[in-house]
Coordinates of C-alpha atoms in Angstrom, one line a residue:
M1 CA -25.1 14.2 -43.7
S2 CA -28.4 15.6 -42.7
A3 CA -31.1 13.0 -42.0
F4 CA -34.2 15.0 -41.4
R5 CA -36.0 17.8 -43.4
S6 CA -37.5 19.5 -40.4
G7 CA -36.6 19.5 -36.7
L8 CA -37.6 21.1 -33.4
L9 CA -34.8 22.2 -31.0
V10 CA -35.9 22.5 -27.4
L11 CA -33.4 24.6 -25.4
T12 CA -33.6 23.9 -21.7
S13 CA -30.4 25.5 -20.3
P14 CA -30.7 28.6 -18.2
L15 CA -30.6 31.8 -20.4
A16 CA -27.3 32.9 -19.0
A17 CA -25.6 29.6 -19.9
L18 CA -27.2 29.4 -23.4
T19 CA -25.4 32.3 -25.2
P20 CA -21.9 30.7 -25.2
R21 CA -23.4 27.4 -26.2
L22 CA -25.5 28.5 -29.1
A23 CA -22.8 28.1 -31.8
P24 CA -21.9 24.4 -30.9
I25 CA -25.6 23.5 -30.4
L26 CA -26.6 25.0 -33.8
T27 CA -23.6 23.2 -35.4
S28 CA -24.8 19.9 -33.9
A29 CA -28.4 20.5 -35.0
A30 CA -27.3 21.5 -38.5
R31 CA -25.7 18.0 -39.0
L32 CA -29.1 16.4 -38.6
V33 CA -31.6 18.9 -40.1
E34 CA -31.3 20.1 -43.7
Q35 CA -34.2 22.5 -44.2
T36 CA -36.3 23.9 -41.3
L37 CA -35.2 24.1 -37.7
Y38 CA -37.7 25.4 -35.2
V39 CA -36.3 26.6 -31.9
H40 CA -38.4 26.3 -28.7
L41 CA -37.0 28.3 -25.8
Q42 CA -37.8 26.6 -22.5
P43 CA -35.0 27.5 -20.0
G44 CA -35.2 25.4 -16.9
L45 CA -37.4 22.7 -18.3
S46 CA -36.7 19.4 -16.7
L47 CA -37.0 16.3 -18.8
G48 CA -35.6 14.0 -16.2
G49 CA -38.5 13.6 -13.8
P50 CA -41.4 11.1 -14.0
A51 CA -44.1 13.8 -14.4
Q52 CA -45.1 15.0 -17.9
P53 CA -43.2 18.4 -18.4
H54 CA -45.4 21.4 -19.2
S55 CA -44.5 24.5 -21.2
S56 CA -44.3 27.6 -19.2
H57 CA -44.2 31.1 -20.5
V58 CA -40.8 33.0 -20.6
Q59 CA -41.2 36.7 -19.8
A60 CA -40.0 38.8 -22.8
T61 CA -37.0 40.7 -21.6
V62 CA -33.9 42.4 -23.0
E63 CA -32.1 39.2 -22.0
I64 CA -34.4 37.2 -24.3
I65 CA -33.8 39.6 -27.1
N66 CA -30.0 39.3 -26.6
L67 CA -30.3 35.5 -26.8
I68 CA -32.5 35.6 -30.0
T69 CA -30.2 38.1 -31.6
G70 CA -27.2 35.8 -30.9
L71 CA -29.1 32.9 -32.2
Y72 CA -30.0 34.5 -35.5
A73 CA -26.5 35.9 -35.8
G74 CA -25.0 32.5 -35.3
A75 CA -27.6 31.0 -37.7
D76 CA -25.9 32.7 -40.7
A77 CA -23.1 30.1 -40.4
H78 CA -25.7 27.5 -41.5
R79 CA -27.3 29.0 -44.5
H80 CA -29.0 25.8 -45.6
L81 CA -31.2 26.0 -42.5
D82 CA -34.4 28.0 -42.2
I83 CA -34.2 28.7 -38.5
R84 CA -37.4 29.9 -36.8
V85 CA -37.7 30.9 -33.1
L86 CA -41.1 30.0 -31.8
L87 CA -42.7 32.6 -29.5
T88 CA -45.7 30.6 -28.3
N89 CA -44.2 30.2 -24.9
I90 CA -42.9 33.8 -24.6
C91 CA -45.3 36.5 -23.4
T92 CA -45.1 40.2 -22.6
K93 CA -47.9 41.1 -20.1
S94 CA -50.7 38.7 -20.4
P95 CA -49.6 35.0 -20.8
T96 CA -52.0 32.6 -22.4
P97 CA -52.3 29.0 -21.1
P98 CA -49.4 26.8 -22.1
P99 CA -50.0 24.4 -25.0
S100 CA -51.6 21.1 -24.0
L101 CA -52.8 18.0 -25.7
G102 CA -56.0 19.9 -26.6
S103 CA -54.2 22.9 -28.1
V104 CA -51.4 21.8 -30.5
Q105 CA -49.8 24.4 -32.7
N106 CA -49.7 23.4 -36.3
L107 CA -46.4 24.2 -37.9
A108 CA -45.9 24.7 -41.6
H109 CA -43.2 22.0 -41.7
P110 CA -44.0 19.3 -39.0
P111 CA -40.8 18.3 -37.3
E112 CA -39.5 14.8 -38.0
V113 CA -36.9 15.0 -35.2
V114 CA -36.9 16.7 -31.8
L115 CA -33.5 17.8 -30.4
T116 CA -32.6 19.2 -27.0
D117 CA -29.6 20.5 -25.1
F118 CA -30.9 18.7 -22.0
Q119 CA -28.2 16.3 -20.9
T120 CA -28.4 13.0 -19.0
L121 CA -26.0 10.2 -18.3
D122 CA -28.5 7.6 -19.4
G123 CA -27.8 7.1 -23.1
G124 CA -29.8 3.9 -23.7
Q125 CA -32.2 3.4 -26.6
Y126 CA -35.2 3.6 -24.3
N127 CA -33.9 6.6 -22.4
P128 CA -36.9 8.0 -20.4
V129 CA -35.6 11.6 -21.1
K130 CA -36.0 10.9 -24.8
Q131 CA -39.5 9.6 -24.4
Q132 CA -40.4 12.6 -22.3
L133 CA -39.0 14.9 -25.0
E134 CA -41.1 13.2 -27.7
R135 CA -44.3 13.4 -25.6
Y136 CA -43.5 17.1 -24.8
A137 CA -42.9 18.0 -28.4
T138 CA -46.0 16.3 -29.7
S139 CA -48.2 17.9 -27.0
C140 CA -47.0 21.4 -28.0
Y141 CA -46.6 21.2 -31.8
S142 CA -47.7 19.3 -34.8
C143 CA -45.0 16.7 -35.5
C144 CA -44.6 13.7 -37.8
P145 CA -46.2 10.5 -36.4
Q146 CA -42.9 8.7 -36.1
L147 CA -41.0 11.4 -34.3
V148 CA -37.4 10.7 -33.5
S149 CA -35.7 12.3 -30.5
V150 CA -32.0 13.2 -30.1
L151 CA -30.1 14.5 -27.1
L152 CA -27.3 16.8 -28.3
Y153 CA -23.9 16.6 -26.7
P154 CA -22.0 19.3 -28.6
E155 CA -18.3 19.8 -28.0
Y156 CA -18.2 22.8 -25.6
N157 CA -15.3 24.4 -23.8
P158 CA -16.7 26.7 -21.0
G159 CA -13.7 28.9 -21.2
D160 CA -13.8 29.4 -25.0
T161 CA -15.8 32.4 -26.2
S162 CA -14.3 32.4 -29.7
T163 CA -17.4 30.7 -31.2
E164 CA -19.9 33.1 -29.7
P165 CA -21.7 35.3 -32.3
S166 CA -20.3 38.8 -32.5
V167 CA -23.4 40.7 -31.3
A168 CA -23.4 43.9 -29.3
P169 CA -25.7 43.9 -26.2
Y170 CA -29.2 44.8 -27.1
S171 CA -30.9 47.9 -25.9
S172 CA -34.6 48.5 -26.5
G173 CA -34.1 51.8 -28.4
F174 CA -37.5 53.3 -27.2
S175 CA -37.5 56.9 -28.1
T176 CA -39.9 57.5 -25.1
S177 CA -37.7 55.8 -22.5
P178 CA -35.0 58.1 -20.9
V179 CA -33.8 55.4 -18.4
P180 CA -31.5 52.6 -19.8
K181 CA -33.0 49.2 -19.3
S182 CA -31.2 46.4 -17.5
P183 CA -31.0 43.0 -19.2
M184 CA -33.7 41.6 -17.0
H185 CA -36.1 44.5 -17.5
P186 CA -39.4 43.3 -19.2
L187 CA -40.2 44.7 -22.6
Q188 CA -43.2 46.9 -22.8
G189 CA -45.9 45.4 -25.0
Y190 CA -48.3 47.2 -27.4
N191 CA -51.6 46.2 -28.8
H192 CA -50.9 47.4 -32.3
V193 CA -47.4 47.3 -33.7
A194 CA -46.0 48.1 -37.2
V195 CA -42.9 47.1 -39.1
G196 CA -41.8 47.5 -42.8
G197 CA -39.3 46.2 -45.2
T198 CA -38.6 44.5 -48.6
F199 CA -38.5 41.0 -47.0
D200 CA -36.8 39.6 -50.1
H201 CA -35.4 36.1 -49.7
L202 CA -36.3 36.2 -46.0
H203 CA -33.0 36.1 -44.1
N204 CA -31.9 36.1 -40.5
A205 CA -31.9 39.9 -40.1
H206 CA -35.5 39.9 -41.3
K207 CA -36.4 37.2 -38.9
L208 CA -34.8 39.1 -36.0
L209 CA -36.8 42.3 -37.0
L210 CA -40.0 40.3 -37.2
T211 CA -39.4 38.3 -34.0
V212 CA -38.9 41.5 -32.0
S213 CA -42.1 43.0 -33.6
C214 CA -44.1 39.9 -32.6
L215 CA -42.7 40.0 -29.1
L216 CA -43.9 43.6 -28.7
A217 CA -47.3 43.1 -30.4
Q218 CA -50.1 41.7 -28.2
K219 CA -53.0 41.9 -30.6
R220 CA -52.0 42.9 -34.1
L221 CA -48.9 43.3 -36.2
V222 CA -49.1 45.4 -39.4
V223 CA -46.3 44.5 -41.9
G224 CA -45.6 46.8 -44.8
V225 CA -43.9 45.0 -47.8
A226 CA -42.1 47.3 -50.2
D227 CA -43.4 47.2 -53.7
K228 CA -43.4 49.1 -57.1
D229 CA -41.6 52.5 -56.9
L230 CA -39.8 51.6 -53.6
L231 CA -38.0 48.8 -55.5
E232 CA -36.7 50.9 -58.3
N233 CA -33.2 51.6 -56.8
K234 CA -32.7 48.2 -55.3
V235 CA -29.4 46.5 -56.3
L236 CA -30.1 43.7 -58.8
R237 CA -33.9 44.4 -58.5
E238 CA -34.5 42.0 -61.4
L239 CA -33.6 39.2 -58.9
L240 CA -36.1 40.3 -56.3
Q241 CA -38.7 37.7 -55.5
P242 CA -42.2 38.7 -56.7
Y243 CA -44.4 40.5 -54.2
T244 CA -46.8 37.6 -53.9
D245 CA -43.9 35.2 -53.1
R246 CA -42.4 37.5 -50.5
V247 CA -45.8 37.8 -48.8
R248 CA -46.4 34.1 -48.9
H249 CA -43.0 33.3 -47.2
L250 CA -43.5 36.1 -44.7
S251 CA -47.0 35.0 -43.7
E252 CA -45.9 31.4 -43.2
F253 CA -43.0 32.5 -41.0
L254 CA -45.2 34.8 -38.9
V255 CA -48.0 32.3 -38.3
D256 CA -45.4 29.7 -37.3
M257 CA -43.8 32.1 -34.9
K258 CA -46.8 33.5 -33.1
P259 CA -50.2 32.2 -34.3
S260 CA -52.1 34.1 -31.6
L261 CA -51.5 37.5 -33.3
A262 CA -53.6 39.0 -36.1
F263 CA -51.4 39.9 -39.0
D264 CA -52.1 42.6 -41.6
I265 CA -49.6 42.3 -44.5
V266 CA -50.0 45.2 -46.9
P267 CA -48.0 46.7 -49.9
L268 CA -45.7 49.5 -48.9
L269 CA -45.9 52.0 -51.7
D270 CA -44.3 55.1 -50.1
H271 CA -41.9 55.7 -47.2
Y272 CA -44.6 56.2 -44.6
G273 CA -47.0 53.3 -45.3
P274 CA -49.7 52.5 -42.8
A275 CA -47.5 53.7 -40.0
G276 CA -48.0 57.2 -41.2
T277 CA -51.8 57.0 -41.3
D278 CA -53.2 54.3 -39.0
P279 CA -54.4 56.0 -35.7
S280 CA -54.6 52.7 -33.9
L281 CA -50.8 52.0 -34.1
E282 CA -48.7 52.5 -31.0
C283 CA -45.2 51.3 -31.9
L284 CA -43.0 51.1 -35.0
V285 CA -40.1 48.6 -35.0
V286 CA -37.0 49.9 -36.9
S287 CA -33.3 49.0 -37.3
E288 CA -30.3 51.2 -36.8
E289 CA -30.4 51.9 -40.5
T290 CA -34.1 52.9 -40.6
Y291 CA -34.3 54.8 -37.4
R292 CA -34.3 58.1 -39.2
G293 CA -37.2 56.8 -41.4
G294 CA -39.1 56.2 -38.1
L295 CA -38.5 59.8 -37.1
A296 CA -39.9 61.0 -40.5
V297 CA -43.0 58.8 -39.9
N298 CA -43.6 60.5 -36.6
S299 CA -43.2 64.0 -38.2
H300 CA -45.7 62.9 -40.8
R301 CA -48.1 61.7 -38.2
L302 CA -47.9 65.0 -36.2
E303 CA -48.5 67.0 -39.3
N304 CA -51.7 65.0 -39.8
G305 CA -52.9 65.3 -36.2
L306 CA -51.9 61.8 -35.1
G307 CA -49.9 60.8 -32.1
E308 CA -46.2 59.8 -32.2
L309 CA -45.3 56.1 -32.3
A310 CA -42.9 54.6 -29.9
L311 CA -39.8 53.7 -31.9
H312 CA -38.2 50.4 -31.0
Q313 CA -34.8 50.0 -32.5
I314 CA -33.0 46.6 -33.1
L315 CA -29.5 45.9 -34.1
L316 CA -28.2 45.1 -37.6
L317 CA -26.6 41.7 -37.9
K318 CA -23.1 41.7 -39.3
N319 CA -22.4 39.7 -42.5
P320 CA -19.9 37.0 -41.2
D321 CA -18.8 36.0 -44.7
Q322 CA -18.7 39.4 -46.5
K323 CA -17.5 39.2 -50.1
E324 CA -16.2 42.0 -52.3
N325 CA -18.9 44.5 -53.1
E326 CA -21.3 43.0 -50.5
E327 CA -22.6 45.0 -47.6
D328 CA -21.1 44.5 -44.1
K329 CA -24.6 43.7 -42.8
V330 CA -26.8 40.7 -43.5
S331 CA -28.9 41.9 -46.4
S332 CA -31.0 40.8 -49.3
S333 CA -28.8 42.7 -51.8
S334 CA -25.8 40.6 -50.8
F335 CA -28.0 37.5 -51.2
R336 CA -29.0 38.6 -54.7
Q337 CA -25.3 39.1 -55.6
R338 CA -24.6 35.5 -54.5
L339 CA -27.3 34.4 -57.0
L340 CA -25.2 35.7 -59.9
G341 CA -23.7 32.8 -61.8
T342 CA -25.9 30.2 -60.1
L343 CA -28.6 28.1 -61.7
L344 CA -32.0 29.7 -61.0
R345 CA -34.2 27.1 -62.7
P346 CA -33.7 23.6 -64.3
P347 CA -32.1 23.5 -67.8
Y348 CA -34.1 22.6 -70.9
K349 CA -34.0 19.1 -72.3
R350 CA -32.8 19.3 -76.0
P351 CA -32.9 15.8 -77.6
D352 CA -32.8 17.5 -81.0
L353 CA -29.3 18.8 -80.4
P354 CA -26.1 16.7 -80.7
S355 CA -25.8 14.7 -77.5
H356 CA -22.2 15.5 -76.8
V357 CA -22.5 19.3 -77.0
Y358 CA -24.1 21.6 -74.5
V359 CA -25.5 24.9 -75.8
V360 CA -25.8 28.2 -73.8
G361 CA -27.7 31.2 -75.1
L362 CA -26.2 34.5 -74.0
T363 CA -28.3 37.6 -74.2
G364 CA -28.7 41.1 -72.7
I365 CA -29.8 44.6 -73.5
S366 CA -27.6 46.9 -75.5
G367 CA -24.8 48.2 -73.2
S368 CA -25.1 45.3 -70.8
G369 CA -21.6 44.0 -71.3
K370 CA -22.7 40.8 -73.1
T371 CA -19.7 40.9 -75.5
S372 CA -17.2 41.1 -72.7
V373 CA -18.8 38.1 -71.0
A374 CA -18.7 36.2 -74.3
L375 CA -15.0 36.8 -74.6
L376 CA -14.4 35.6 -71.0
L377 CA -16.4 32.4 -71.8
Q378 CA -14.3 32.0 -75.0
D379 CA -11.1 32.2 -72.9
L380 CA -12.5 29.4 -70.7
G381 CA -13.0 27.1 -73.6
A382 CA -16.4 27.8 -75.1
K383 CA -17.1 27.9 -78.8
I384 CA -18.8 31.3 -79.4
I385 CA -21.4 31.5 -82.1
D386 CA -21.9 35.2 -82.9
S387 CA -25.5 35.8 -84.2
D388 CA -24.5 39.3 -85.5
K389 CA -21.9 37.7 -87.8
L390 CA -24.4 35.1 -88.9
G391 CA -26.8 38.0 -89.7
H392 CA -24.1 39.7 -91.8
Q393 CA -23.5 36.4 -93.7
A394 CA -27.3 36.0 -94.3
Y395 CA -27.5 39.5 -95.8
A396 CA -24.5 39.1 -98.0
P397 CA -25.0 38.7 -101.8
D398 CA -24.5 34.9 -101.5
G399 CA -26.4 34.7 -98.2
L400 CA -29.7 32.9 -97.6
A401 CA -31.7 36.0 -96.8
Y402 CA -30.4 38.2 -99.6
Q403 CA -32.9 37.6 -102.4
A404 CA -35.9 37.4 -100.0
V405 CA -35.1 40.7 -98.3
I406 CA -34.7 42.5 -101.7
K407 CA -38.0 41.1 -102.9
A408 CA -39.8 42.3 -99.8
F409 CA -38.2 45.7 -99.5
G410 CA -37.2 46.7 -103.0
T411 CA -34.0 47.0 -105.1
D412 CA -33.4 50.5 -103.8
I413 CA -31.9 49.0 -100.6
V414 CA -29.0 47.6 -102.7
S415 CA -25.8 49.6 -102.8
E416 CA -23.6 49.9 -105.9
D417 CA -21.4 47.1 -104.9
G418 CA -24.4 44.8 -104.7
T419 CA -24.6 44.6 -100.9
I420 CA -27.7 45.4 -98.9
N421 CA -27.4 48.8 -97.4
R422 CA -28.3 48.1 -93.8
K423 CA -28.8 51.8 -92.9
I424 CA -31.4 52.2 -95.6
L425 CA -33.1 49.0 -94.6
G426 CA -33.0 50.0 -91.0
S427 CA -34.7 53.3 -91.7
R428 CA -37.3 51.5 -93.7
V429 CA -38.4 49.3 -90.8
F430 CA -37.6 51.5 -87.8
G431 CA -40.8 52.5 -86.0
D432 CA -42.9 50.4 -88.4
K433 CA -44.0 47.3 -86.5
K434 CA -45.5 45.6 -89.6
Q435 CA -42.3 46.1 -91.7
L436 CA -40.1 45.1 -88.8
K437 CA -42.1 41.9 -88.5
N438 CA -41.8 41.2 -92.2
L439 CA -38.0 41.5 -92.0
S440 CA -37.8 39.4 -88.8
D441 CA -40.0 36.6 -90.4
I442 CA -37.4 36.4 -93.2
V443 CA -34.2 36.7 -91.3
W444 CA -34.7 35.1 -87.9
P445 CA -35.5 31.5 -89.2
I446 CA -32.4 31.7 -91.5
I447 CA -30.1 32.8 -88.6
E448 CA -31.5 30.0 -86.5
Q449 CA -30.8 27.5 -89.2
M450 CA -27.2 28.8 -89.6
G451 CA -26.8 28.6 -85.8
R452 CA -27.9 25.0 -85.7
E453 CA -25.4 24.2 -88.4
E454 CA -22.6 26.0 -86.4
I455 CA -23.5 23.8 -83.4
I456 CA -23.2 20.6 -85.5
K457 CA -19.9 21.9 -86.9
A458 CA -18.6 22.7 -83.4
A459 CA -19.5 19.3 -82.2
A460 CA -17.6 17.7 -85.1
E461 CA -14.6 19.8 -84.0
G462 CA -14.8 18.3 -80.5
K463 CA -16.2 21.3 -78.7
T464 CA -18.4 20.4 -75.8
I465 CA -19.8 23.8 -74.9
C466 CA -21.2 26.3 -77.4
V467 CA -22.4 29.8 -76.5
I468 CA -24.8 31.6 -78.9
D469 CA -24.2 35.3 -78.4
A470 CA -27.5 36.9 -79.4
A471 CA -29.1 40.1 -78.2
L472 CA -32.4 39.0 -79.8
L473 CA -32.2 35.4 -78.5
L474 CA -35.5 35.5 -76.7
E475 CA -37.4 37.8 -79.1
A476 CA -36.4 35.5 -82.0
G477 CA -37.3 32.3 -80.2
W478 CA -33.7 31.0 -80.5
N479 CA -33.9 29.8 -77.0
N480 CA -35.5 26.7 -78.5
M481 CA -32.0 25.5 -79.5
V482 CA -30.2 26.0 -76.2
H483 CA -30.0 24.1 -73.0
E484 CA -29.7 27.3 -70.9
V485 CA -30.3 31.0 -71.2
W486 CA -27.8 33.3 -69.6
T487 CA -28.6 37.0 -69.3
V488 CA -26.2 39.8 -68.6
I489 CA -27.8 42.7 -66.8
V490 CA -27.0 46.2 -65.6
P491 CA -29.4 49.0 -64.6
E492 CA -30.9 50.6 -67.7
T493 CA -29.6 54.0 -66.5
E494 CA -26.0 52.5 -66.7
A495 CA -26.7 50.9 -70.1
L496 CA -27.9 54.2 -71.4
Q497 CA -24.6 56.0 -70.4
R498 CA -22.6 53.2 -71.9
I499 CA -24.4 53.3 -75.3
I500 CA -24.0 57.1 -75.4
K501 CA -20.2 56.8 -74.8
R502 CA -19.6 53.7 -76.9
D503 CA -21.7 54.7 -80.0
N504 CA -21.4 58.5 -79.7
V505 CA -25.1 59.0 -80.0
S506 CA -27.6 61.3 -78.2
E507 CA -29.4 60.4 -75.1
A508 CA -32.7 60.3 -77.0
M509 CA -31.2 57.9 -79.5
A510 CA -29.8 55.6 -76.9
L511 CA -33.0 55.7 -74.9
S512 CA -35.0 54.9 -78.0
R513 CA -32.8 51.9 -78.7
L514 CA -33.4 50.5 -75.2
Q515 CA -37.1 51.1 -75.4
N516 CA -37.3 49.0 -78.5
Q517 CA -35.7 46.0 -76.7
M518 CA -37.0 43.5 -74.3
N519 CA -36.2 44.8 -70.8
N520 CA -34.1 43.2 -68.1
Q521 CA -36.9 41.8 -66.1
H522 CA -38.5 40.0 -69.0
R523 CA -35.1 38.5 -69.9
V524 CA -34.3 37.4 -66.3
D525 CA -37.8 35.8 -65.9
Q526 CA -36.8 33.5 -68.8
S527 CA -33.2 32.9 -67.8
H528 CA -31.4 30.0 -66.1
V529 CA -28.3 32.0 -65.1
V530 CA -27.9 35.8 -64.5
L531 CA -24.6 37.7 -64.6
S532 CA -23.9 41.4 -64.1
T533 CA -21.1 43.7 -65.3
L534 CA -22.1 46.5 -63.0
W535 CA -18.8 46.3 -61.1
E536 CA -15.1 46.2 -61.9
P537 CA -14.0 43.8 -64.6
H538 CA -12.3 41.4 -62.2
I539 CA -15.7 41.0 -60.4
T540 CA -17.3 40.1 -63.7
R541 CA -14.5 37.6 -64.3
K542 CA -15.2 35.9 -60.9
Q543 CA -18.9 35.6 -61.7
V544 CA -18.2 34.1 -65.1
E545 CA -15.7 31.6 -63.7
K546 CA -18.2 30.7 -61.0
A547 CA -20.9 30.1 -63.6
W548 CA -18.5 28.1 -65.8
T549 CA -17.4 25.9 -62.9
L550 CA -21.1 25.2 -62.0
L551 CA -21.9 24.5 -65.6
L552 CA -19.2 21.9 -65.9
E553 CA -20.5 20.2 -62.8
R554 CA -24.0 20.1 -64.3
I555 CA -22.8 18.7 -67.5
K556 CA -20.6 16.1 -65.7
S557 CA -23.6 14.9 -63.6
Q558 CA -25.9 14.3 -66.6

């Protein structure tokens, strides 16, 4: 059970000895820290002597990058932890004075506990090593007043390499360097460095990319954050964090990591960004995946009379827990897929509903696969309340809306058999916002009333979970009678093709139908749970079963 929200891990073992120890050290630290774990690299630091230990700069080398790569690769086994490697004590060419009592770095999440791999035989409560560790941590970083110190003694077998992160040796990837670099070769620094990405749900691969960028940058780091058109083809783009949130998380991470740098965080609106136009930039940090993009940036610069950038390539981190349909690398798209079926925001309190029944509102654009999800939920035990069926009942000759609709739209909408001709009525209101509102003002409150009656009836039958299947749930305001809104999404291009095939209509007709509905993003922004039918049916079933299991846990815990 984690005891501290934030911690500082001071690593003192020699670099060569640290790599095989990273996994057990992180496992031990993860048992104590539940949110943010800062890592301070200080190989060779002695905490056993009487003198106050001082931070000394570690030269940035390929060996350091290998270690940091292994650390972030291993960190993915502890996804609850936001791990941040601090670079204050790592320099490239011109080291700045080490932190002292007069220059304490303010961290966004002041550590409540300081941990170290430094080992001593003295395990007493007033162990001088622990006291030295506490003084050292507070002299370097902002920490909580009552800082706790812990010496880690992880289980470690020197001959066992099975727990080492699977990471290939790092090479600098400089396009301008014909000679391979040895692990101890210092990294070349640059005054002005650029890097770009989406930086959605900041993960360990992002952190590695940013860490290397900060190591190389001596004065300024320009960070392009993808926005607008560059997000159009992202998988599950509706679950992307807003640009402002991504920038906020990114800025906090960068300032924590290397506060001495100047950071320019700008929206990335095309594939070149500031790297294609800024004459002061000297280096662009890329991954194996984006290296070609770096070459394109250099071509663009040459066409515009600018010098080429040095391209510094980093490794992609492998996804250690790859699920079906996920990428084999650590990526934001895999993270967004894992959000499907989970609770994104707290449920509504609905004291006006029967206390022993829980109501879910299920919605989605036409062609989203909402009906197939409703059937899966029915198989799992939910009572399905179909709003379309309620609408048909409301329009029937003995229905609650029948007389009011005829009075508002005329008797010519009535067929010979006495029923309302929905096609004539639809043509009357289609494209006419005023007439459509008149119809909605009559029918929607009636369907809501009927829905509430169905909920009461289901409760009387002993049903504990009701699902209101309604495409217009949010537009009609029917979310005021549910505890949670669940939205089913697919890309609108996919929905368009499904509508054409299902209803045998033209592309123009299908597109018009979608344009007259609330779009995916507006639905997701108001939803508690999101599902997607983009993949094979068995993938949808797994999502729904996951969502159902988590729903039962929420209900049980109330």
